[in-house]
């Protein structure tokens, strides 16, 4: 008899592959299938014994998967997939378009309530572990300020923006938190900081043949929303250098809460992540929340939830007794 | 009509006073009474309009207090008070004798289940916020190591041990984490560290008249359990210096989880606290969990719980919608 939690993966890119790797480190779960919109025979898993199916056959697996982890993108995939899959499965996703979370939550909640399924949305590190630390910090120190810094790390959105500039054939953008600003925040002085003071942006750009480097640089540093509010540095490199030195996806950052519990009494909470692989960490967090979704569904907690609604113990493979004895 | 959460404080020392201060920063709660084993007329609250009662009259307030925050010590007070008060009230405490938590949990759980009350035990920062970070870190990175460092801060237990050495009339002990050890851990290399390598201990001691400083120093640095496993420094100072320079109770520390999500892929999570006042922070956390205990009791979650069992959203005065919009 097999009583492992049966996991499915919908979408097999960086995140899907990360979930496959993370499951190997969680022996109470097993991967029972991967679903793709590509030709299934073209998708090579790390473990070739796991079946790959076409996404449009997924409804047939309704009863044989305990939790489906959605590994699609927030822009085009999840707004449709999230509610659709919550009609069939318990789901986990990493929806990260902050401004659209209330709307997305509502759509998934309605679907999951109708099917009596459990869906935990916006899991990962931001939203996710960073969100938790913003909440815990504010609750522990109601009088204070919370600061979030990102980096040093690759921002996909900003790298994509660079690639859309005429004359650019390849690019990577690093978001870098200002050490000076972080030290001010860590002192507990709760400074007012402008966007420009908190982060700088560093771009590594491969030019198209014959492109004008001055014009490209100017187009980048003046680009509204993405770069104009920051001190931005542009480095021109070769396609070989881009591939050799900038292929990894490191990231991380900090959530810092500075507060007072009495006059002139400064209390500072700092949470930080230093990640060699952004998708590797995100997918590992998704897998921990899959365990929680499975347990919540079994006790009848259905509908949509976020990390705020999940009792920490539900994430651990250890029993409540073990947790109290070993980790409390 | 008043729909604030009505809070009582049992025991008015540093922690009780901290809770009184924290309640002023949480406008959805109000302090309705303080209970003491001293002569109530001898206890001066910050807010003189709040009544002070004798502890042995507390049962009369069973219906007029929503949550009672127990501010006694873990050694003598809580083992008796915890179960006794959970028969009458929803309670929060900061029981921190790690080895006795399973036994204490059992006793409080039995009492609270019988009375249909909700008791959250071992709340604060260690146990408390540090425990949460040990759990979240292990769940997010199941393959890895967790390290807890304490300090720089005053250890009451070690200061008490110093004061019991013959020839000592006053003393404060600071626990200091090793920067070298922390940097190793932060690198993600998951080193094996001995007790001596993780922390050093610094003692500020006032000698009795005529005491032999060499003998006192020797008695301290060789004291088993407390000092013999550490590199310990002893400074002899005057009673005036002790009072002037060492009256505050700063503390803090770090929980660091280093793990791998794939081969050679290092992921490091670091949580740190830098506290001007240890009791000030602990009591502010107690108050946030009082809000959670109140809410859990209203939906019928009775018995004993720890921070592991409390969904983060229950700590916040904000609505779930607000939390998703503002903090996720």
XYZ file of C-alpha atoms in Angstrom:
656
model
C 0.000 0.000 0.000
C 1.238 3.406 -0.999
C 0.192 6.342 1.135
C 2.460 8.981 -0.327
C 0.941 12.275 -1.432
C 0.487 12.001 -5.200
C 1.718 15.141 -6.971
C 1.168 16.299 -10.541
C 3.077 19.081 -12.302
C 1.331 21.311 -14.864
C 3.969 22.917 -17.090
C 7.581 21.786 -17.311
C 9.905 24.802 -17.539
C 12.423 25.953 -14.920
C 9.796 25.829 -12.188
C 8.394 22.442 -13.180
C 11.869 20.947 -13.254
C 12.546 22.531 -9.854
C 9.420 20.879 -8.441
C 10.592 17.525 -9.794
C 13.947 17.992 -8.004
C 12.299 19.199 -4.786
C 9.995 16.162 -4.644
C 13.053 13.887 -4.455
C 13.906 15.646 -1.188
C 10.423 15.073 0.275
C 10.011 11.304 0.668
C 6.369 11.552 1.787
C 5.396 12.711 -1.724
C 5.737 11.243 -5.174
C 5.491 12.646 -8.680
C 2.822 10.731 -10.586
C 2.667 12.742 -13.795
C 3.703 15.848 -15.714
C 1.297 17.717 -18.000
C 2.465 19.834 -20.905
C 1.066 21.791 -23.848
C 4.063 20.689 -25.891
C 4.286 17.295 -27.573
C 4.672 14.995 -24.505
C 7.302 12.901 -26.298
C 9.504 16.009 -26.600
C 9.613 16.618 -22.827
C 12.519 14.938 -21.039
C 12.122 14.623 -17.284
C 15.034 14.016 -14.938
C 13.274 10.774 -14.003
C 12.320 9.067 -17.263
C 9.982 6.638 -15.465
C 7.447 9.394 -14.703
C 4.778 9.678 -17.425
C 4.312 12.910 -19.415
C 0.782 13.644 -20.643
C -0.849 16.221 -22.883
C -2.383 19.043 -20.866
C -5.797 18.577 -22.487
C -6.073 15.060 -21.041
C -5.614 16.269 -17.473
C -9.270 15.905 -16.411
C -8.895 12.118 -16.625
C -6.432 12.274 -13.689
C -8.862 14.001 -11.331
C -8.942 11.089 -8.877
C -5.334 9.951 -9.155
C -3.570 13.188 -8.210
C -3.777 14.614 -4.676
C -2.235 18.007 -5.444
C -1.468 19.610 -8.803
C 1.361 22.145 -8.783
C 0.816 24.810 -11.446
C 4.156 25.834 -12.929
C 2.945 28.220 -15.618
C 3.528 31.970 -15.824
C 1.488 34.640 -14.047
C 0.877 36.745 -17.113
C -0.834 34.371 -19.530
C -1.081 30.887 -18.007
C -2.319 31.158 -14.434
C -5.225 33.611 -14.864
C -6.912 30.892 -16.956
C -5.327 27.724 -15.502
C -5.700 28.641 -11.826
C -9.519 28.723 -11.737
C -9.850 25.919 -14.325
C -7.581 23.503 -12.443
C -9.129 24.336 -9.043
C -12.373 22.881 -10.428
C -10.609 19.509 -10.717
C -7.690 19.403 -8.287
C -6.198 20.722 -5.088
C -3.693 23.224 -6.473
C -0.614 25.260 -5.600
C 0.626 28.140 -7.718
C 3.117 30.981 -7.637
C 0.890 33.733 -9.076
C 2.998 36.866 -8.558
C 1.275 39.778 -10.279
C 0.793 41.649 -6.983
C -1.809 44.107 -8.260
C -4.068 41.354 -9.592
C -3.966 39.045 -6.563
C -7.387 40.068 -5.143
C -9.090 39.380 -8.487
C -7.199 36.113 -9.021
C -7.944 34.976 -5.452
C -11.656 35.554 -6.046
C -11.748 33.511 -9.265
C -9.795 30.589 -7.770
C -11.815 30.694 -4.534
C -15.094 30.400 -6.406
C -13.817 27.463 -8.465
C -12.304 25.611 -5.490
C -15.347 26.119 -3.269
C -17.563 24.667 -6.001
C -15.406 21.550 -6.366
C -14.609 21.244 -2.636
C -10.930 21.537 -3.467
C -8.140 23.427 -1.718
C -6.072 25.958 -3.668
C -3.126 27.835 -2.176
C -2.175 30.746 -4.419
C 0.857 33.041 -4.682
C 3.334 30.681 -3.040
C 7.097 31.161 -3.345
C 9.301 33.821 -1.825
C 7.759 37.114 -2.986
C 4.858 36.662 -2.782
C 5.388 33.908 -0.224
C 8.084 33.823 2.446
C 8.613 37.591 2.143
C 4.869 38.183 2.561
C 4.878 36.067 5.729
C 7.716 38.119 7.124
C 5.942 41.370 6.315
C 2.928 40.055 8.250
C 4.816 38.594 11.225
C 6.941 41.740 11.485
C 3.949 44.069 11.499
C 2.091 41.900 14.025
C 5.065 41.688 16.390
C 5.919 45.387 16.056
C 2.705 47.283 15.201
C 4.458 50.653 15.552
C 7.126 50.672 12.866
C 8.030 50.464 9.199
C 8.615 47.501 6.875
C 11.185 47.614 4.074
C 11.583 45.071 1.276
C 14.831 44.971 -0.694
C 15.384 42.665 -3.658
C 18.639 41.248 -4.970
C 21.306 40.879 -5.821
C 19.531 38.924 -8.502
C 18.245 38.569 -12.015
C 14.892 40.210 -12.720
C 13.145 38.419 -15.574
C 10.788 41.347 -16.171
C 13.608 43.851 -16.487
C 15.714 41.494 -18.611
C 12.727 41.095 -20.945
C 12.359 44.883 -21.125
C 16.003 45.191 -22.183
C 15.495 42.617 -24.944
C 12.677 44.691 -26.392
C 14.999 47.700 -26.966
C 15.854 48.037 -30.703
C 19.486 47.052 -31.272
C 19.606 44.560 -28.359
C 19.894 40.845 -29.134
C 20.492 39.528 -25.625
C 20.481 40.924 -22.078
C 20.353 40.222 -18.361
C 19.425 42.711 -15.650
C 20.540 42.503 -12.021
C 18.638 44.290 -9.276
C 21.041 45.371 -6.527
C 19.921 46.578 -3.095
C 21.782 49.601 -1.738
C 24.037 48.630 1.175
C 23.831 52.200 2.440
C 20.028 52.137 2.513
C 19.979 48.698 4.157
C 22.388 49.798 6.865
C 20.180 52.803 7.615
C 17.156 50.515 7.887
C 19.047 48.001 10.043
C 19.928 50.771 12.491
C 16.234 50.972 13.358
C 15.998 54.631 12.363
C 13.097 53.923 9.946
C 14.313 56.322 7.231
C 12.237 57.664 4.344
C 13.829 56.209 1.218
C 13.154 57.036 -2.414
C 12.994 54.354 -5.106
C 16.384 55.534 -6.372
C 17.963 55.231 -2.921
C 16.852 51.620 -2.349
C 18.097 49.757 -5.426
C 20.400 50.170 -8.404
C 20.095 48.292 -11.700
C 22.953 46.744 -13.634
C 22.442 45.634 -17.238
C 24.579 43.303 -19.359
C 23.636 43.817 -22.986
C 24.618 42.182 -26.290
C 24.281 44.595 -29.217
C 22.984 43.693 -32.655
C 25.555 44.114 -35.394
C 25.846 47.771 -36.326
C 23.688 48.993 -33.415
C 24.594 52.340 -31.828
C 25.674 51.691 -28.231
C 25.045 55.303 -27.159
C 21.494 55.231 -28.467
C 20.782 51.855 -26.843
C 22.162 52.999 -23.496
C 20.069 56.151 -23.649
C 16.925 54.157 -24.510
C 17.542 51.903 -21.512
C 18.334 54.414 -18.771
C 15.379 56.646 -19.717
C 12.817 53.812 -20.007
C 9.848 54.705 -17.784
C 8.645 52.263 -15.061
C 11.644 49.977 -15.571
C 14.787 52.130 -15.384
C 14.191 55.884 -15.316
C 13.634 55.992 -11.533
C 16.895 54.142 -10.799
C 20.626 54.630 -11.165
C 21.203 52.213 -14.029
C 24.535 50.967 -15.353
C 24.799 49.409 -18.812
C 27.658 47.083 -19.790
C 28.045 45.899 -23.372
C 29.297 42.346 -23.643
C 29.569 39.608 -26.261
C 27.019 36.840 -26.791
C 29.648 34.376 -25.503
C 30.150 36.358 -22.291
C 26.391 36.549 -21.735
C 26.090 32.799 -22.039
C 29.212 32.031 -19.983
C 28.814 34.498 -17.107
C 25.104 35.254 -16.836
C 23.220 31.988 -17.359
C 22.406 31.329 -13.686
C 19.346 32.685 -11.959
C 20.523 33.811 -8.526
C 18.256 36.046 -6.485
C 17.297 36.936 -2.951
C 16.615 39.967 -0.846
C 15.552 41.226 2.530
C 12.445 42.090 4.528
C 13.344 44.360 7.417
C 10.923 45.614 10.071
C 12.060 48.371 12.402
C 9.760 49.188 15.283
C 9.470 50.574 18.775
C 7.900 48.844 21.753
C 8.426 51.865 23.993
C 9.939 55.290 23.539
C 13.504 55.133 22.137
C 13.484 51.348 22.328
C 14.405 50.072 18.869
C 13.635 46.532 17.780
C 14.740 45.297 14.355
C 13.650 42.092 12.590
C 15.503 41.059 9.445
C 14.701 38.190 7.089
C 17.016 37.513 4.191
C 17.377 35.060 1.323
C 20.552 34.356 -0.647
C 19.576 32.045 -3.462
C 21.845 30.393 -6.020
C 18.701 29.481 -7.941
C 15.477 31.474 -7.820
C 13.302 28.784 -9.516
C 14.977 26.083 -7.398
C 13.953 27.783 -4.156
C 10.492 28.800 -5.356
C 9.661 25.252 -6.396
C 10.913 23.849 -3.101
C 8.505 26.178 -1.275
C 5.676 25.137 -3.624
C 6.229 21.508 -2.643
C 6.047 22.281 1.113
C 2.709 24.048 0.551
C 1.443 21.083 -1.498
C 1.713 19.050 1.722
C -0.363 21.693 3.511
C -3.026 21.793 0.759
C -3.388 18.015 0.951
C -3.875 18.131 4.722
C -6.245 21.109 4.657
C -8.414 19.407 2.052
C -8.638 16.247 4.133
C -10.086 18.207 7.049
C -12.533 20.043 4.807
C -10.803 23.415 4.460
C -11.807 24.170 0.885
C -11.573 27.268 -1.299
C -8.628 29.550 -2.025
C -5.962 30.350 0.554
C -2.659 32.167 0.732
C 0.425 31.569 2.873
C -1.250 33.801 5.481
C -3.954 31.178 6.067
C -1.712 28.143 6.454
C -0.643 27.086 9.956
C 3.141 26.522 9.798
C 2.935 22.952 11.170
C 1.025 21.876 8.048
C 4.171 22.455 5.957
C 6.315 19.972 7.824
C 6.494 16.217 7.363
C 7.115 15.955 11.127
C 4.311 15.243 13.592
C 3.112 17.980 15.968
C 4.835 16.107 18.847
C 8.127 15.988 16.945
C 7.880 19.646 16.028
C 7.315 20.675 19.653
C 10.180 18.496 20.827
C 12.712 19.265 18.111
C 12.018 22.729 16.734
C 10.098 24.741 19.348
C -20.800 49.194 22.733
C -17.277 48.052 23.227
C -16.027 45.227 21.049
C -12.338 45.393 21.903
C -10.578 42.202 22.989
C -10.429 42.330 26.790
C -6.968 41.415 28.063
C -5.817 40.541 31.580
C -2.202 40.361 32.755
C -1.139 37.810 35.390
C 2.118 38.974 36.975
C 3.518 42.482 36.682
C 7.292 42.343 36.264
C 9.297 43.313 33.160
C 7.111 41.162 30.942
C 3.812 42.340 32.426
C 4.854 45.969 32.027
C 5.901 45.163 28.439
C 2.449 43.754 27.731
C 0.847 46.904 29.120
C 2.994 49.003 26.763
C 2.335 46.714 23.778
C -1.442 46.898 24.295
C -1.299 50.664 23.747
C 0.020 49.926 20.239
C -2.853 47.507 19.461
C -6.041 49.581 19.444
C -8.311 46.552 18.953
C -7.444 45.360 22.473
C -7.757 46.840 25.927
C -6.240 46.043 29.284
C -9.039 45.385 31.775
C -7.041 44.229 34.803
C -3.702 43.202 36.253
C -3.373 40.344 38.768
C -0.536 40.116 41.242
C 0.596 38.027 44.198
C 1.969 41.175 45.783
C -0.185 43.661 47.655
C -2.224 45.171 44.767
C -1.884 48.658 46.257
C 1.903 48.387 45.912
C 1.786 47.789 42.150
C 1.993 50.930 40.026
C 0.863 50.529 36.451
C 1.818 52.953 33.700
C -1.908 53.621 33.334
C -3.262 54.245 36.839
C -6.886 53.881 35.678
C -6.488 50.105 35.140
C -7.460 48.104 38.241
C -4.944 45.850 40.025
C -6.356 42.762 41.775
C -5.031 40.048 44.034
C -4.169 36.902 42.087
C -6.373 34.732 44.295
C -9.469 36.655 43.208
C -8.876 35.940 39.546
C -11.611 33.289 39.139
C -14.234 36.014 39.596
C -13.077 37.558 36.290
C -13.659 34.410 34.239
C -16.356 36.025 32.081
C -14.939 39.524 31.838
C -11.539 38.714 30.347
C -11.185 37.373 26.802
C -7.507 36.432 27.015
C -5.229 36.266 30.051
C -1.531 36.803 29.339
C 0.622 34.906 31.827
C 3.736 36.914 32.630
C 5.271 34.671 35.295
C 8.531 32.733 35.087
C 8.990 29.323 33.479
C 10.759 27.757 36.434
C 8.277 28.168 39.285
C 5.199 30.098 38.107
C 4.034 28.685 34.791
C 4.160 24.925 35.521
C 1.398 25.552 38.078
C -0.283 28.664 36.636
C -0.431 27.486 33.029
C -2.770 24.518 33.570
C -4.680 26.273 36.413
C -5.431 29.392 34.361
C -6.332 27.405 31.227
C -9.229 25.977 33.234
C -10.663 29.502 33.503
C -9.336 31.605 30.624
C -7.945 31.649 27.130
C -4.241 32.069 27.862
C -0.927 33.042 26.300
C 2.414 32.311 27.944
C 6.126 32.386 27.204
C 7.085 29.047 28.767
C 10.694 28.609 27.656
C 12.144 25.562 29.403
C 12.701 23.743 26.093
C 13.171 20.271 27.599
C 9.904 20.434 29.522
C 7.688 21.739 26.708
C 6.095 18.352 25.807
C 5.077 17.757 29.442
C 3.854 21.334 29.914
C 1.923 21.213 26.635
C 0.154 18.046 27.819
C -0.909 19.555 31.129
C -2.191 22.792 29.569
C -3.904 20.920 26.734
C -5.864 18.760 29.153
C -6.954 21.778 31.196
C -7.934 23.862 28.171
C -9.823 21.054 26.466
C -11.849 20.521 29.641
C -12.807 24.171 29.887
C -13.200 24.678 26.107
C -10.547 27.371 26.290
C -7.671 28.148 23.928
C -4.116 28.276 25.287
C -1.093 29.208 23.166
C 2.107 28.246 24.967
C 5.788 29.104 24.535
C 5.240 32.380 22.689
C 7.996 34.982 22.307
C 11.137 34.821 20.214
C 12.898 31.630 21.355
C 10.705 29.678 21.685
C 8.506 31.664 19.319
C 9.657 33.552 16.233
C 12.929 31.567 16.138
C 10.984 28.285 16.305
C 8.826 29.410 13.388
C 11.913 30.153 11.357
C 13.432 26.777 12.189
C 10.223 25.156 10.907
C 9.767 27.306 7.784
C 13.471 26.893 6.925
C 13.380 23.110 7.233
C 10.124 22.873 5.245
C 11.416 25.099 2.420
C 14.822 23.406 2.297
C 14.436 19.810 3.543
C 18.035 18.962 2.625
C 20.167 21.211 4.816
C 21.200 22.336 8.272
C 19.687 24.853 10.687
C 21.838 26.971 12.992
C 20.627 29.128 15.872
C 22.909 31.843 17.276
C 21.986 33.979 20.273
C 23.145 37.489 21.134
C 24.669 39.816 21.525
C 22.518 39.911 24.604
C 22.047 39.489 28.309
C 21.355 35.938 29.458
C 19.379 35.981 32.709
C 20.265 32.361 33.495
C 23.985 32.957 33.106
C 23.842 36.250 35.011
C 22.084 34.421 37.861
C 24.801 31.747 37.812
C 27.467 34.429 38.178
C 25.659 35.935 41.160
C 25.748 32.580 42.945
C 29.589 32.486 42.855
C 31.001 33.274 46.322
C 32.621 36.707 46.321
C 30.281 38.128 43.636
C 27.744 40.810 44.631
C 26.492 41.775 41.179
C 26.951 40.581 37.611
C 25.700 40.603 34.031
C 26.583 38.065 31.349
C 26.486 38.732 27.615
C 26.211 35.887 25.103
C 28.061 36.803 21.906
C 27.708 34.905 18.631
C 30.948 34.291 16.746
C 31.108 36.396 13.571
C 33.500 33.864 12.084
C 31.083 30.984 12.672
C 28.133 32.998 11.339
C 30.009 33.922 8.167
C 30.802 30.245 7.575
C 27.122 29.381 8.004
C 26.023 32.260 5.772
C 28.260 30.973 2.980
C 25.975 27.935 2.754
C 28.801 25.494 3.486
C 26.866 23.934 6.412
C 29.907 23.540 8.693
C 30.116 21.340 11.766
C 30.534 23.742 14.692
C 31.380 22.999 18.318
C 29.698 24.818 21.189
C 32.945 26.755 21.755
C 33.077 27.873 18.123
C 29.534 29.261 18.039
C 29.411 31.664 20.994
C 31.639 33.415 23.483
C 30.589 34.659 26.924
C 31.491 38.006 28.434
C 30.952 38.639 32.156
C 30.843 41.948 34.023
C 31.280 41.223 37.716
C 31.191 43.309 40.896
C 33.341 41.751 43.636
C 32.449 41.656 47.323
C 34.829 43.603 49.526
C 37.966 41.556 50.084
C 37.071 38.870 47.526
C 39.920 37.309 45.543
C 39.469 38.225 41.884
C 41.672 35.362 40.652
C 39.640 32.788 42.588
C 36.332 34.258 41.389
C 37.487 34.301 37.771
C 38.644 30.690 38.047
C 35.325 29.624 39.605
C 33.437 31.274 36.723
C 35.401 30.039 33.702
C 35.437 26.430 34.972
C 31.732 26.312 35.927
C 30.196 23.277 34.194
C 27.116 23.671 31.915
C 27.304 27.459 32.088
C 30.865 28.468 31.169
C 33.372 25.621 30.906
C 32.467 24.805 27.284
C 32.934 28.405 26.162
C 35.673 30.980 25.819
C 34.672 33.214 28.701
C 36.003 36.674 29.516
C 35.557 38.180 32.977
C 35.718 41.940 33.611
C 35.659 43.293 37.164
C 33.762 46.539 37.468
C 32.288 48.726 40.200
C 28.683 48.580 41.382
C 28.214 52.053 39.855
C 29.483 50.905 36.462
C 27.208 47.865 36.566
C 24.195 50.054 37.207
C 25.188 52.733 34.703
C 26.354 50.620 31.756
C 24.578 47.277 32.087
C 21.016 47.958 33.202
C 19.379 47.432 29.795
C 18.240 44.062 28.525
C 19.250 43.955 24.858
C 19.199 40.641 23.079
C 18.689 39.039 19.715
C 20.230 36.416 17.516
C 19.943 34.536 14.273
C 18.339 31.437 12.788
C 20.143 30.437 9.600
C 19.142 27.564 7.306
C 21.549 26.493 4.600
C 20.268 23.963 2.108
C 20.543 22.597 -1.396
C 17.714 22.266 -3.912
C 19.985 20.553 -6.452
C 23.630 19.554 -6.527
C 25.961 22.499 -5.754
C 23.008 24.881 -5.622
C 23.205 26.684 -2.291
C 20.209 28.434 -0.796
C 20.530 30.350 2.476
C 17.709 31.717 4.646
C 18.603 34.051 7.510
C 16.311 35.458 10.191
C 17.733 37.894 12.696
C 16.562 39.959 15.647
C 18.340 43.001 17.095
C 16.436 43.967 20.209
C 17.027 46.958 22.460
C 14.708 45.294 24.962
C 14.209 41.557 25.236
C 11.099 41.741 27.490
C 9.707 44.587 25.337
C 9.815 42.437 22.201
C 8.643 39.240 23.890
C 5.598 40.951 25.332
C 4.745 42.559 22.002
C 4.710 39.082 20.422
C 2.544 37.776 23.304
C -0.045 40.429 22.531
C -0.203 39.494 18.824
C -0.827 35.860 19.812
C -3.533 36.959 22.258
C -5.468 38.203 19.226
C -5.039 34.776 17.607
C -6.151 32.908 20.755
C -9.298 35.025 20.930
C -10.157 34.282 17.301
C -9.345 30.567 17.536
C -11.550 30.213 20.598
C -14.457 31.906 18.846
C -14.363 29.305 16.071
C -14.091 26.426 18.540
C -10.377 25.625 18.315
C -9.812 24.655 21.939
C -6.921 23.034 23.803
C -3.228 23.889 23.821
C -1.420 25.200 20.768
C 1.999 26.555 19.884
C 3.109 29.116 17.304
C 3.321 26.197 14.847
C -0.464 25.764 14.944
C -1.449 29.390 14.437
C -2.189 30.583 10.905
C -0.248 33.851 10.450
C -3.330 35.875 9.421
C -4.809 35.365 12.901
C -2.063 37.567 14.381
C -2.951 40.642 12.387
C -5.619 43.216 13.078
C -6.078 43.557 9.317
C -8.790 41.680 7.420
C -7.843 38.810 5.072
C -8.691 41.081 2.106
C -6.425 43.835 3.428
C -3.608 41.378 4.067
C -3.790 39.997 0.525
C -3.884 43.480 -0.941
C -1.266 45.152 1.240
C 1.192 42.507 2.421
C 1.087 39.545 0.031
